[in-house]
Amino acid sequence: MADLTGQRLSNQYILEERIGSGGMADVYKAWDSSRAINMAIKVLRAGYSNDPRIRKMFEDEARILKDFGHPNIARLYEFNQHQGHYYLVLEWVDGQSLDKIIKARGNPLSLDEVSKILFPITSALHYLHNNNYLHCDIKPGNILIARNQKVYLTDLGVSRTSKSDSTGGTPPYMAPEQFKAAKVSPQTDIYALGITVYEMLSGGNLPFNGKSTQSVGSTLSEKIAWEHLNLPLPPITKYNRQVPKSVCVVMNKALSKQPEERFRSANDFYNEFEKAKIGVSSAPSQNSVQSLTSATTMFFGNLKSALESRPDLPGGNGQIPTDFDRKYRGKPRLIGLSGEWKQQIILIQHNFLSLGRNTQMQIRFSDRRVSRMHATILKNHQGCWIKDENSSMGTFVNNRKVNGTVKLNHGDQIKIGINEVLEYREK
C-alpha cells in the first residue's frame, strides 16, 4: 500500500504521518493550512477508488457523519477527492486508540475505568440507533481516548441503516447473527460492545479468538465464527477474579447468542453495568428503553404569569417560583429563564443531553452565537455534569466559565451563548 506521507491534498492538507490503516483506507495526521489546525484525513486506497461498491461505502460514511452532531463522534469537516484520492477530513483527536491502551496496560482496567469509557460510547451508540443507524464494527481499535480523556467512537465505514441485512465487521467482535447473514439490529452493536468490555476487564483477552481445541474451520476467521456460534462465553473471572458476580451477569446478558436476550438498548447496558458495579441488582423492565435523542419537554401555560410575578429577579421577567415544579421534585430538570427555551421545563430523563445549534442537538438553539455543538449534560447515578464542547462563546455556570466538566447543583444557572439562560433543578 502506497504511503502518502508528505503529499498535499487539494492544496490545503499536508499529510504529515500515517497513523492507522483499515481494510480499505489509511488515516493520516494532517496539517490544515487554511484553518491552521491538525486534522485526521482518511484516504481511500487507490486500488478501491474504481470499485463502485467500496467507494459507495466510503461516500456513505461521509453522508452519515455530515448529518450527525454528537460530541463523542468525531466531526466531519469535508469529503472531497484530489487526483483520484477520495478522502474524509475529520476532527483530529490527540490521543490513542483503546486497543493500544489495553495492550500497553497489560492488566485489566478497573470497573470505574471501564465505566468512563462505556458511558460516552453507549451515548454515541444510542444516538446512532435512534437515528436508525448501526455501527456494525464496534471494537477497541475504533474507540479513541483523547489526552483530555474525552472518548470518541470512530470509523462508521461499515455502518448501515437499521433496515439493512448482515454487514461486515471484525470477526472477534462480530455477533452470531452476522456470521449467519441474518438481520442486524442495535443488539448487534451491543454484542460487539460487550466483547470490548470483556477485553477491557480481562486485560486484553478475547472470549472467542479461534484458538479453542474444539474450534471447527479451515481458516482463523471460520474458527472464530464457529466459537461465537457454538461455545459458551468463557467466564471473565478466568482472567480477572476481581470482577464481581453481578457484573458477570451483565456481561452474559450483553453477550447472549440470541439477540432478543440481550439488552434492549445501549443505555440499558450502561445502566445495568453501573448498578452491578455498585452492588445494586435490578432487572430491566419492558419499559426501560430510553431514547437519548428525544428530550422530554413539558410546557405549562401558567409559567409566564409566574415569571412575571417576580420582575426584580433574573431570567427575563423574573424567576420561577420554587414550588412551581413541585410535581417533578427529585427529577433532574432544566427550566428556561431567558432565550428560546424560556418558560419551558425540560426533564433530563436520559444519561446524555446535547445543547447547540446543530439540527441533531436535542436542545437546539437558532441563535448563531451558540456553537453547533455547544455543551453536553451527562447524567449517571451520582448526578448531572455539564461539559463545554469547545464552544466559541463558552458555557457558564453561575457566571463562571466551564472548563472541563462541572457538576451541577440544585439552583445553578447555566448560560449558553449570550441570551440563553437555564436553571438546573434536582430537588
mmCIF file of C-alpha atoms in Angstrom, residues 10-385:
data_model
loop_
_atom_site.group_PDB
_atom_site.id
_atom_site.type_symbol
_atom_site.label_atom_id
_atom_site.label_comp_id
_atom_site.label_asym_id
_atom_site.label_seq_id
_atom_site.Cartn_x
_atom_site.Cartn_y
_atom_site.Cartn_z
ATOM 1 C CA SER A 10 -6.366 19.963 -2.592
ATOM 2 C CA ASN A 11 -3.551 22.416 -1.901
ATOM 3 C CA GLN A 12 -4.703 22.599 1.726
ATOM 4 C CA TYR A 13 -3.997 19.398 3.657
ATOM 5 C CA ILE A 14 -0.401 18.291 4.232
ATOM 6 C CA LEU A 15 -0.247 14.602 5.177
ATOM 7 C CA GLU A 16 2.333 14.508 7.957
ATOM 8 C CA GLU A 17 2.141 10.930 9.232
ATOM 9 C CA ARG A 18 0.208 7.752 8.573
ATOM 10 C CA ILE A 19 -1.292 6.794 11.936
ATOM 11 C CA GLY A 20 -3.554 3.894 11.046
ATOM 12 C CA SER A 21 -4.734 1.520 8.345
ATOM 13 C CA GLY A 22 -8.004 -0.315 7.884
ATOM 14 C CA GLY A 23 -9.460 -2.664 5.351
ATOM 15 C CA MET A 24 -9.946 -0.059 2.642
ATOM 16 C CA ALA A 25 -8.445 3.219 3.849
ATOM 17 C CA ASP A 26 -5.474 4.773 5.611
ATOM 18 C CA VAL A 27 -5.667 7.505 8.230
ATOM 19 C CA TYR A 28 -3.135 10.345 8.350
ATOM 20 C CA LYS A 29 -2.390 13.113 10.763
ATOM 21 C CA ALA A 30 -2.501 16.223 8.580
ATOM 22 C CA TRP A 31 -1.979 19.941 8.832
ATOM 23 C CA ASP A 32 -4.834 22.089 7.560
ATOM 24 C CA SER A 33 -3.028 25.147 6.201
ATOM 25 C CA SER A 34 -6.276 27.130 5.840
ATOM 26 C CA ARG A 35 -7.618 26.577 9.355
ATOM 27 C CA ALA A 36 -4.134 26.301 10.926
ATOM 28 C CA ILE A 37 -5.080 23.195 12.915
ATOM 29 C CA ASN A 38 -4.395 19.463 12.766
ATOM 30 C CA MET A 39 -6.920 17.191 11.090
ATOM 31 C CA ALA A 40 -7.338 13.458 10.632
ATOM 32 C CA ILE A 41 -7.514 12.589 6.924
ATOM 33 C CA LYS A 42 -8.986 9.237 5.970
ATOM 34 C CA VAL A 43 -7.895 8.356 2.428
ATOM 35 C CA LEU A 44 -9.470 5.593 0.370
ATOM 36 C CA ARG A 45 -6.723 3.428 -1.064
ATOM 37 C CA ALA A 46 -6.113 3.915 -4.763
ATOM 38 C CA GLY A 47 -6.943 0.289 -5.544
ATOM 39 C CA TYR A 48 -10.510 0.791 -4.298
ATOM 40 C CA SER A 49 -11.236 4.141 -5.941
ATOM 41 C CA ASN A 50 -12.642 2.457 -9.045
ATOM 42 C CA ASP A 51 -14.686 -0.110 -7.125
ATOM 43 C CA PRO A 52 -18.255 1.304 -7.042
ATOM 44 C CA ARG A 53 -19.257 -0.776 -4.002
ATOM 45 C CA ILE A 54 -16.271 0.255 -1.882
ATOM 46 C CA ARG A 55 -16.489 3.862 -2.980
ATOM 47 C CA LYS A 56 -20.180 3.931 -2.047
ATOM 48 C CA MET A 57 -19.322 2.669 1.463
ATOM 49 C CA PHE A 58 -16.813 5.491 1.772
ATOM 50 C CA GLU A 59 -19.317 8.061 0.498
ATOM 51 C CA ASP A 60 -21.972 6.657 2.840
ATOM 52 C CA GLU A 61 -19.656 7.204 5.795
ATOM 53 C CA ALA A 62 -19.257 10.846 4.753
ATOM 54 C CA ARG A 63 -23.003 11.267 4.352
ATOM 55 C CA ILE A 64 -23.725 9.766 7.766
ATOM 56 C CA LEU A 65 -21.106 11.870 9.521
ATOM 57 C CA LYS A 66 -22.272 15.041 7.785
ATOM 58 C CA ASP A 67 -25.729 14.678 9.303
ATOM 59 C CA PHE A 68 -24.568 13.802 12.801
ATOM 60 C CA GLY A 69 -23.633 16.082 15.658
ATOM 61 C CA HIS A 70 -22.673 14.082 18.721
ATOM 62 C CA PRO A 71 -19.782 15.121 20.984
ATOM 63 C CA ASN A 72 -18.427 11.560 21.115
ATOM 64 C CA ILE A 73 -18.401 11.049 17.351
ATOM 65 C CA ALA A 74 -15.525 12.760 15.534
ATOM 66 C CA ARG A 75 -16.834 15.648 13.462
ATOM 67 C CA LEU A 76 -16.632 15.553 9.654
ATOM 68 C CA TYR A 77 -15.347 18.756 8.044
ATOM 69 C CA GLU A 78 -15.203 17.759 4.403
ATOM 70 C CA PHE A 79 -15.500 14.953 1.853
ATOM 71 C CA ASN A 80 -13.513 15.519 -1.313
ATOM 72 C CA GLN A 81 -11.239 13.978 -3.930
ATOM 73 C CA HIS A 82 -7.894 15.072 -5.329
ATOM 74 C CA GLN A 83 -6.104 13.432 -8.236
ATOM 75 C CA GLY A 84 -8.040 10.214 -7.787
ATOM 76 C CA HIS A 85 -7.692 10.165 -3.978
ATOM 77 C CA TYR A 86 -11.058 10.177 -2.188
ATOM 78 C CA TYR A 87 -10.730 11.424 1.363
ATOM 79 C CA LEU A 88 -12.588 12.477 4.523
ATOM 80 C CA VAL A 89 -11.413 15.386 6.667
ATOM 81 C CA LEU A 90 -12.191 14.583 10.304
ATOM 82 C CA GLU A 91 -11.715 16.216 13.674
ATOM 83 C CA TRP A 92 -8.239 15.474 14.989
ATOM 84 C CA VAL A 93 -8.213 13.532 18.258
ATOM 85 C CA ASP A 94 -4.900 13.897 20.061
ATOM 86 C CA GLY A 95 -4.726 10.601 21.878
ATOM 87 C CA GLN A 96 -4.619 6.827 21.441
ATOM 88 C CA SER A 97 -6.966 4.066 20.382
ATOM 89 C CA LEU A 98 -8.357 1.867 23.134
ATOM 90 C CA ASP A 99 -6.719 -1.253 21.706
ATOM 91 C CA LYS A 100 -3.273 0.315 22.080
ATOM 92 C CA ILE A 101 -4.101 1.396 25.623
ATOM 93 C CA ILE A 102 -5.224 -2.128 26.537
ATOM 94 C CA LYS A 103 -2.078 -3.664 25.059
ATOM 95 C CA ALA A 104 0.226 -1.151 26.738
ATOM 96 C CA ARG A 105 -1.553 -1.622 30.048
ATOM 97 C CA GLY A 106 -1.192 -5.394 30.090
ATOM 98 C CA ASN A 107 -3.514 -5.645 33.101
ATOM 99 C CA PRO A 108 -7.308 -5.384 33.378
ATOM 100 C CA LEU A 109 -8.931 -1.976 33.556
ATOM 101 C CA SER A 110 -10.809 -1.243 36.771
ATOM 102 C CA LEU A 111 -14.601 -1.142 36.811
ATOM 103 C CA ASP A 112 -14.520 2.643 37.174
ATOM 104 C CA GLU A 113 -12.146 2.980 34.221
ATOM 105 C CA VAL A 114 -14.466 0.833 32.122
ATOM 106 C CA SER A 115 -17.437 2.990 33.161
ATOM 107 C CA LYS A 116 -15.695 6.149 31.983
ATOM 108 C CA ILE A 117 -15.317 4.619 28.534
ATOM 109 C CA LEU A 118 -18.635 2.786 28.436
ATOM 110 C CA PHE A 119 -20.693 5.882 29.258
ATOM 111 C CA PRO A 120 -19.762 8.036 26.223
ATOM 112 C CA ILE A 121 -19.719 5.054 23.865
ATOM 113 C CA THR A 122 -23.219 3.912 24.849
ATOM 114 C CA SER A 123 -24.300 7.537 24.486
ATOM 115 C CA ALA A 124 -22.897 7.664 20.946
ATOM 116 C CA LEU A 125 -24.470 4.296 20.132
ATOM 117 C CA HIS A 126 -27.859 5.457 21.379
ATOM 118 C CA TYR A 127 -27.508 8.463 19.145
ATOM 119 C CA LEU A 128 -26.776 6.261 16.121
ATOM 120 C CA HIS A 129 -29.525 3.768 16.921
ATOM 121 C CA ASN A 130 -32.128 6.463 17.499
ATOM 122 C CA ASN A 131 -31.231 7.912 14.110
ATOM 123 C CA ASN A 132 -31.789 4.440 12.625
ATOM 124 C CA TYR A 133 -28.123 3.606 12.046
ATOM 125 C CA LEU A 134 -26.000 0.719 13.262
ATOM 126 C CA HIS A 135 -22.232 0.926 13.634
ATOM 127 C CA CYS A 136 -21.537 -2.770 12.885
ATOM 128 C CA ASP A 137 -17.838 -2.632 13.786
ATOM 129 C CA ILE A 138 -17.543 -1.716 17.473
ATOM 130 C CA LYS A 139 -14.092 -2.676 18.772
ATOM 131 C CA PRO A 140 -11.255 -1.084 20.797
ATOM 132 C CA GLY A 141 -9.482 -0.034 17.592
ATOM 133 C CA ASN A 142 -12.458 2.176 16.744
ATOM 134 C CA ILE A 143 -12.564 3.899 20.127
ATOM 135 C CA LEU A 144 -10.216 6.831 20.672
ATOM 136 C CA ILE A 145 -9.240 8.299 24.038
ATOM 137 C CA ALA A 146 -8.002 11.890 23.791
ATOM 138 C CA ARG A 147 -5.331 13.299 26.087
ATOM 139 C CA ASN A 148 -8.059 15.246 27.876
ATOM 140 C CA GLN A 149 -9.803 11.880 28.478
ATOM 141 C CA LYS A 150 -12.650 12.590 26.060
ATOM 142 C CA VAL A 151 -13.810 9.384 24.351
ATOM 143 C CA TYR A 152 -14.718 9.113 20.666
ATOM 144 C CA LEU A 153 -16.429 6.415 18.631
ATOM 145 C CA THR A 154 -14.897 6.340 15.145
ATOM 146 C CA ASP A 155 -14.992 4.539 11.794
ATOM 147 C CA LEU A 156 -18.552 4.404 10.542
ATOM 148 C CA GLY A 157 -17.305 2.895 7.282
ATOM 149 C CA VAL A 158 -19.404 -0.281 7.505
ATOM 150 C CA SER A 159 -22.377 1.269 9.320
ATOM 151 C CA ARG A 160 -25.819 0.572 7.940
ATOM 152 C CA THR A 161 -29.400 1.664 8.412
ATOM 153 C CA SER A 162 -31.431 -0.406 10.848
ATOM 154 C CA LYS A 163 -33.288 -1.917 7.870
ATOM 155 C CA SER A 164 -30.120 -3.479 6.440
ATOM 156 C CA ASP A 165 -29.231 -7.138 6.455
ATOM 157 C CA SER A 166 -25.944 -8.504 7.772
ATOM 158 C CA THR A 167 -22.812 -6.435 7.190
ATOM 159 C CA GLY A 168 -19.092 -6.717 7.540
ATOM 160 C CA GLY A 169 -17.145 -6.319 10.740
ATOM 161 C CA THR A 170 -14.154 -7.715 12.621
ATOM 162 C CA PRO A 171 -14.603 -11.455 13.426
ATOM 163 C CA PRO A 172 -13.578 -11.461 17.136
ATOM 164 C CA TYR A 173 -16.220 -8.775 17.814
ATOM 165 C CA MET A 174 -18.979 -9.882 15.430
ATOM 166 C CA ALA A 175 -22.313 -11.134 16.745
ATOM 167 C CA PRO A 176 -23.590 -14.628 15.854
ATOM 168 C CA GLU A 177 -26.266 -13.210 13.555
ATOM 169 C CA GLN A 178 -23.583 -11.547 11.428
ATOM 170 C CA PHE A 179 -21.945 -14.904 10.754
ATOM 171 C CA LYS A 180 -25.326 -16.369 9.801
ATOM 172 C CA ALA A 181 -26.076 -13.480 7.391
ATOM 173 C CA ALA A 182 -29.181 -12.750 9.463
ATOM 174 C CA LYS A 183 -30.701 -9.327 10.082
ATOM 175 C CA VAL A 184 -28.651 -6.988 12.230
ATOM 176 C CA SER A 185 -30.086 -4.729 14.925
ATOM 177 C CA PRO A 186 -28.974 -2.477 17.799
ATOM 178 C CA GLN A 187 -28.352 -5.708 19.712
ATOM 179 C CA THR A 188 -25.612 -6.498 17.174
ATOM 180 C CA ASP A 189 -23.705 -3.415 18.307
ATOM 181 C CA ILE A 190 -24.433 -4.247 21.959
ATOM 182 C CA TYR A 191 -22.810 -7.658 21.458
ATOM 183 C CA ALA A 192 -19.662 -6.104 19.963
ATOM 184 C CA LEU A 193 -19.562 -3.585 22.792
ATOM 185 C CA GLY A 194 -19.873 -6.487 25.218
ATOM 186 C CA ILE A 195 -16.805 -8.123 23.671
ATOM 187 C CA THR A 196 -14.983 -4.798 24.006
ATOM 188 C CA VAL A 197 -15.893 -4.524 27.705
ATOM 189 C CA TYR A 198 -14.833 -8.159 28.185
ATOM 190 C CA GLU A 199 -11.463 -7.319 26.647
ATOM 191 C CA MET A 200 -11.016 -4.317 28.945
ATOM 192 C CA LEU A 201 -11.887 -6.299 32.054
ATOM 193 C CA SER A 202 -9.778 -9.312 31.083
ATOM 194 C CA GLY A 203 -6.591 -7.382 30.368
ATOM 195 C CA GLY A 204 -6.718 -7.851 26.601
ATOM 196 C CA ASN A 205 -8.097 -11.400 26.334
ATOM 197 C CA LEU A 206 -10.846 -12.130 23.820
ATOM 198 C CA PRO A 207 -13.544 -14.694 24.630
ATOM 199 C CA PHE A 208 -13.557 -16.076 21.087
ATOM 200 C CA ASN A 209 -10.218 -15.995 19.256
ATOM 201 C CA GLY A 210 -10.284 -19.176 17.154
ATOM 202 C CA LYS A 211 -7.752 -20.945 19.358
ATOM 203 C CA SER A 212 -10.015 -23.378 21.198
ATOM 204 C CA THR A 213 -9.223 -27.062 20.718
ATOM 205 C CA GLN A 214 -12.890 -27.526 19.827
ATOM 206 C CA SER A 215 -12.862 -24.971 17.008
ATOM 207 C CA VAL A 216 -14.017 -26.084 13.579
ATOM 208 C CA GLY A 217 -12.888 -24.422 10.351
ATOM 209 C CA SER A 218 -10.050 -24.204 7.860
ATOM 210 C CA THR A 219 -9.230 -20.523 8.475
ATOM 211 C CA LEU A 220 -8.894 -18.447 11.614
ATOM 212 C CA SER A 221 -11.997 -16.444 10.702
ATOM 213 C CA GLU A 222 -14.021 -19.642 10.282
ATOM 214 C CA LYS A 223 -12.821 -20.928 13.658
ATOM 215 C CA ILE A 224 -13.708 -17.648 15.349
ATOM 216 C CA ALA A 225 -17.151 -17.745 13.732
ATOM 217 C CA TRP A 226 -17.713 -21.316 14.945
ATOM 218 C CA GLU A 227 -16.791 -20.314 18.504
ATOM 219 C CA HIS A 228 -19.168 -17.340 18.508
ATOM 220 C CA LEU A 229 -21.962 -19.591 17.312
ATOM 221 C CA ASN A 230 -21.323 -22.675 19.428
ATOM 222 C CA LEU A 231 -19.156 -22.119 22.504
ATOM 223 C CA PRO A 232 -20.439 -20.678 25.793
ATOM 224 C CA LEU A 233 -18.931 -17.414 26.991
ATOM 225 C CA PRO A 234 -15.737 -18.179 28.953
ATOM 226 C CA PRO A 235 -16.134 -16.776 32.490
ATOM 227 C CA ILE A 236 -14.363 -13.436 32.667
ATOM 228 C CA THR A 237 -13.178 -14.419 36.151
ATOM 229 C CA LYS A 238 -10.838 -16.812 34.352
ATOM 230 C CA TYR A 239 -8.732 -13.739 33.605
ATOM 231 C CA ASN A 240 -9.808 -11.361 36.364
ATOM 232 C CA ARG A 241 -11.031 -12.712 39.689
ATOM 233 C CA GLN A 242 -11.873 -9.213 40.883
ATOM 234 C CA VAL A 243 -14.902 -8.942 38.588
ATOM 235 C CA PRO A 244 -17.998 -9.344 40.814
ATOM 236 C CA LYS A 245 -20.680 -11.885 40.019
ATOM 237 C CA SER A 246 -23.200 -9.116 39.391
ATOM 238 C CA VAL A 247 -21.026 -7.750 36.552
ATOM 239 C CA CYS A 248 -20.610 -11.258 35.127
ATOM 240 C CA VAL A 249 -24.404 -11.486 34.903
ATOM 241 C CA VAL A 250 -24.495 -8.228 32.934
ATOM 242 C CA MET A 251 -21.776 -9.477 30.577
ATOM 243 C CA ASN A 252 -23.610 -12.758 29.990
ATOM 244 C CA LYS A 253 -26.731 -10.837 29.007
ATOM 245 C CA ALA A 254 -24.881 -8.490 26.646
ATOM 246 C CA LEU A 255 -23.168 -11.481 25.007
ATOM 247 C CA SER A 256 -26.143 -13.784 24.673
ATOM 248 C CA LYS A 257 -26.179 -15.819 21.443
ATOM 249 C CA GLN A 258 -29.766 -14.700 20.809
ATOM 250 C CA PRO A 259 -30.234 -11.001 20.001
ATOM 251 C CA GLU A 260 -33.607 -10.833 21.731
ATOM 252 C CA GLU A 261 -31.994 -11.935 25.004
ATOM 253 C CA ARG A 262 -29.519 -9.054 25.054
ATOM 254 C CA PHE A 263 -30.183 -5.590 26.443
ATOM 255 C CA ARG A 264 -32.891 -3.708 24.612
ATOM 256 C CA SER A 265 -30.718 -0.616 24.299
ATOM 257 C CA ALA A 266 -27.137 0.505 24.793
ATOM 258 C CA ASN A 267 -28.443 2.757 27.554
ATOM 259 C CA ASP A 268 -29.801 -0.296 29.412
ATOM 260 C CA PHE A 269 -26.392 -1.961 29.100
ATOM 261 C CA TYR A 270 -24.652 1.006 30.717
ATOM 262 C CA ASN A 271 -27.250 1.428 33.454
ATOM 263 C CA GLU A 272 -27.177 -2.251 34.419
ATOM 264 C CA PHE A 273 -23.378 -2.263 34.388
ATOM 265 C CA GLU A 274 -23.412 0.701 36.788
ATOM 266 C CA LYS A 275 -25.932 -0.982 39.082
ATOM 267 C CA ALA A 276 -23.934 -4.200 39.082
ATOM 268 C CA LYS A 277 -20.738 -2.274 39.776
ATOM 269 C CA ILE A 278 -22.105 -0.733 42.941
ATOM 270 C CA GLY A 279 -23.815 -3.933 44.025
ATOM 271 C CA VAL A 280 -27.388 -2.939 43.148
ATOM 272 C CA SER A 281 -29.292 -5.500 41.119
ATOM 273 C CA SER A 282 -32.351 -4.607 39.132
ATOM 274 C CA ALA A 283 -33.912 -6.470 36.253
ATOM 275 C CA PRO A 284 -34.654 -4.094 33.375
ATOM 276 C CA SER A 285 -38.356 -3.647 32.756
ATOM 277 C CA GLN A 286 -40.090 -3.819 29.407
ATOM 278 C CA ASN A 287 -40.400 -0.038 29.526
ATOM 279 C CA SER A 288 -36.738 0.629 30.243
ATOM 280 C CA VAL A 289 -35.776 1.541 26.680
ATOM 281 C CA GLN A 290 -34.997 5.255 26.633
ATOM 282 C CA SER A 291 -34.206 7.468 23.683
ATOM 283 C CA LEU A 292 -31.218 9.732 24.193
ATOM 284 C CA THR A 293 -32.182 11.845 21.209
ATOM 285 C CA SER A 294 -35.633 12.909 22.349
ATOM 286 C CA ALA A 295 -35.510 15.088 25.423
ATOM 287 C CA THR A 296 -38.928 15.290 27.052
ATOM 288 C CA THR A 297 -40.099 18.921 27.167
ATOM 289 C CA MET A 298 -43.079 19.980 29.293
ATOM 290 C CA PHE A 299 -44.997 23.204 28.556
ATOM 291 C CA PHE A 300 -47.049 24.980 31.235
ATOM 292 C CA GLY A 301 -49.478 27.708 30.379
ATOM 293 C CA ASN A 302 -49.180 29.474 33.733
ATOM 294 C CA LEU A 303 -45.381 29.663 33.669
ATOM 295 C CA LYS A 304 -45.474 33.070 32.008
ATOM 296 C CA SER A 305 -47.551 34.635 34.755
ATOM 297 C CA ALA A 306 -45.335 33.010 37.369
ATOM 298 C CA LEU A 307 -42.266 34.611 35.806
ATOM 299 C CA GLU A 308 -43.920 37.995 35.517
ATOM 300 C CA SER A 309 -44.734 37.889 39.226
ATOM 301 C CA ARG A 310 -41.035 38.472 40.005
ATOM 302 C CA PRO A 311 -39.771 41.166 37.595
ATOM 303 C CA ASP A 312 -36.980 42.029 40.001
ATOM 304 C CA LEU A 313 -35.152 38.714 39.561
ATOM 305 C CA PRO A 314 -33.009 37.362 36.675
ATOM 306 C CA GLY A 315 -34.383 35.296 33.834
ATOM 307 C CA GLY A 316 -36.152 37.831 31.646
ATOM 308 C CA ASN A 317 -39.291 38.899 33.546
ATOM 309 C CA GLY A 318 -38.397 37.095 36.756
ATOM 310 C CA GLN A 319 -37.527 33.841 38.454
ATOM 311 C CA ILE A 320 -39.700 30.745 38.512
ATOM 312 C CA PRO A 321 -41.212 30.203 41.984
ATOM 313 C CA THR A 322 -39.547 27.369 43.863
ATOM 314 C CA ASP A 323 -42.809 25.430 44.235
ATOM 315 C CA PHE A 324 -43.881 25.797 40.623
ATOM 316 C CA ASP A 325 -42.483 22.444 39.517
ATOM 317 C CA ARG A 326 -43.063 20.541 42.745
ATOM 318 C CA LYS A 327 -44.601 17.560 40.916
ATOM 319 C CA TYR A 328 -41.119 16.972 39.430
ATOM 320 C CA ARG A 329 -39.169 17.177 42.666
ATOM 321 C CA GLY A 330 -36.404 14.617 42.795
ATOM 322 C CA LYS A 331 -36.073 14.590 38.994
ATOM 323 C CA PRO A 332 -33.211 16.496 37.317
ATOM 324 C CA ARG A 333 -34.538 19.174 35.001
ATOM 325 C CA LEU A 334 -33.778 22.443 33.255
ATOM 326 C CA ILE A 335 -36.013 25.489 33.433
ATOM 327 C CA GLY A 336 -35.726 28.174 30.752
ATOM 328 C CA LEU A 337 -35.228 31.569 32.329
ATOM 329 C CA SER A 338 -34.464 33.541 29.172
ATOM 330 C CA GLY A 339 -33.911 32.990 25.470
ATOM 331 C CA GLU A 340 -35.525 30.462 23.156
ATOM 332 C CA TRP A 341 -36.317 27.950 25.897
ATOM 333 C CA LYS A 342 -37.823 30.500 28.264
ATOM 334 C CA GLN A 343 -40.987 29.316 30.042
ATOM 335 C CA GLN A 344 -40.221 25.652 29.354
ATOM 336 C CA ILE A 345 -39.286 22.785 31.650
ATOM 337 C CA ILE A 346 -37.006 20.111 30.234
ATOM 338 C CA LEU A 347 -36.829 16.827 32.114
ATOM 339 C CA ILE A 348 -33.369 15.218 31.927
ATOM 340 C CA GLN A 349 -34.577 11.651 31.563
ATOM 341 C CA HIS A 350 -31.534 10.114 29.910
ATOM 342 C CA ASN A 351 -27.812 9.916 30.556
ATOM 343 C CA PHE A 352 -26.918 12.347 27.775
ATOM 344 C CA LEU A 353 -28.359 15.675 26.661
ATOM 345 C CA SER A 354 -26.786 17.747 23.877
ATOM 346 C CA LEU A 355 -27.186 21.511 23.514
ATOM 347 C CA GLY A 356 -26.261 23.556 20.467
ATOM 348 C CA ARG A 357 -27.225 24.953 17.081
ATOM 349 C CA ASN A 358 -26.768 21.755 15.058
ATOM 350 C CA THR A 359 -30.041 20.221 13.846
ATOM 351 C CA GLN A 360 -29.104 16.969 15.574
ATOM 352 C CA MET A 361 -28.839 18.562 19.017
ATOM 353 C CA GLN A 362 -31.504 17.505 21.497
ATOM 354 C CA ILE A 363 -31.833 21.046 22.860
ATOM 355 C CA ARG A 364 -31.434 23.219 19.798
ATOM 356 C CA PHE A 365 -30.888 26.974 19.565
ATOM 357 C CA SER A 366 -31.172 29.080 16.429
ATOM 358 C CA ASP A 367 -29.034 31.951 17.797
ATOM 359 C CA ARG A 368 -25.824 31.916 15.713
ATOM 360 C CA ARG A 369 -23.823 32.957 18.769
ATOM 361 C CA VAL A 370 -24.476 29.443 20.074
ATOM 362 C CA SER A 371 -21.996 26.894 18.670
ATOM 363 C CA ARG A 372 -23.197 23.959 16.609
ATOM 364 C CA MET A 373 -22.118 21.592 19.407
ATOM 365 C CA HIS A 374 -22.069 23.898 22.387
ATOM 366 C CA ALA A 375 -22.384 21.819 25.558
ATOM 367 C CA THR A 376 -23.341 18.409 26.899
ATOM 368 C CA ILE A 377 -25.127 17.422 30.089
ATOM 369 C CA LEU A 378 -24.115 13.990 31.361
ATOM 370 C CA LYS A 379 -26.150 12.064 33.907
ATOM 371 C CA ASN A 380 -25.403 8.979 35.997
ATOM 372 C CA HIS A 381 -26.323 7.647 39.430
ATOM 373 C CA GLN A 382 -24.220 10.337 41.108
ATOM 374 C CA GLY A 383 -25.930 13.315 39.485
ATOM 375 C CA CYS A 384 -25.554 15.588 36.456
ATOM 376 C CA TRP A 385 -22.495 17.295 34.989
#
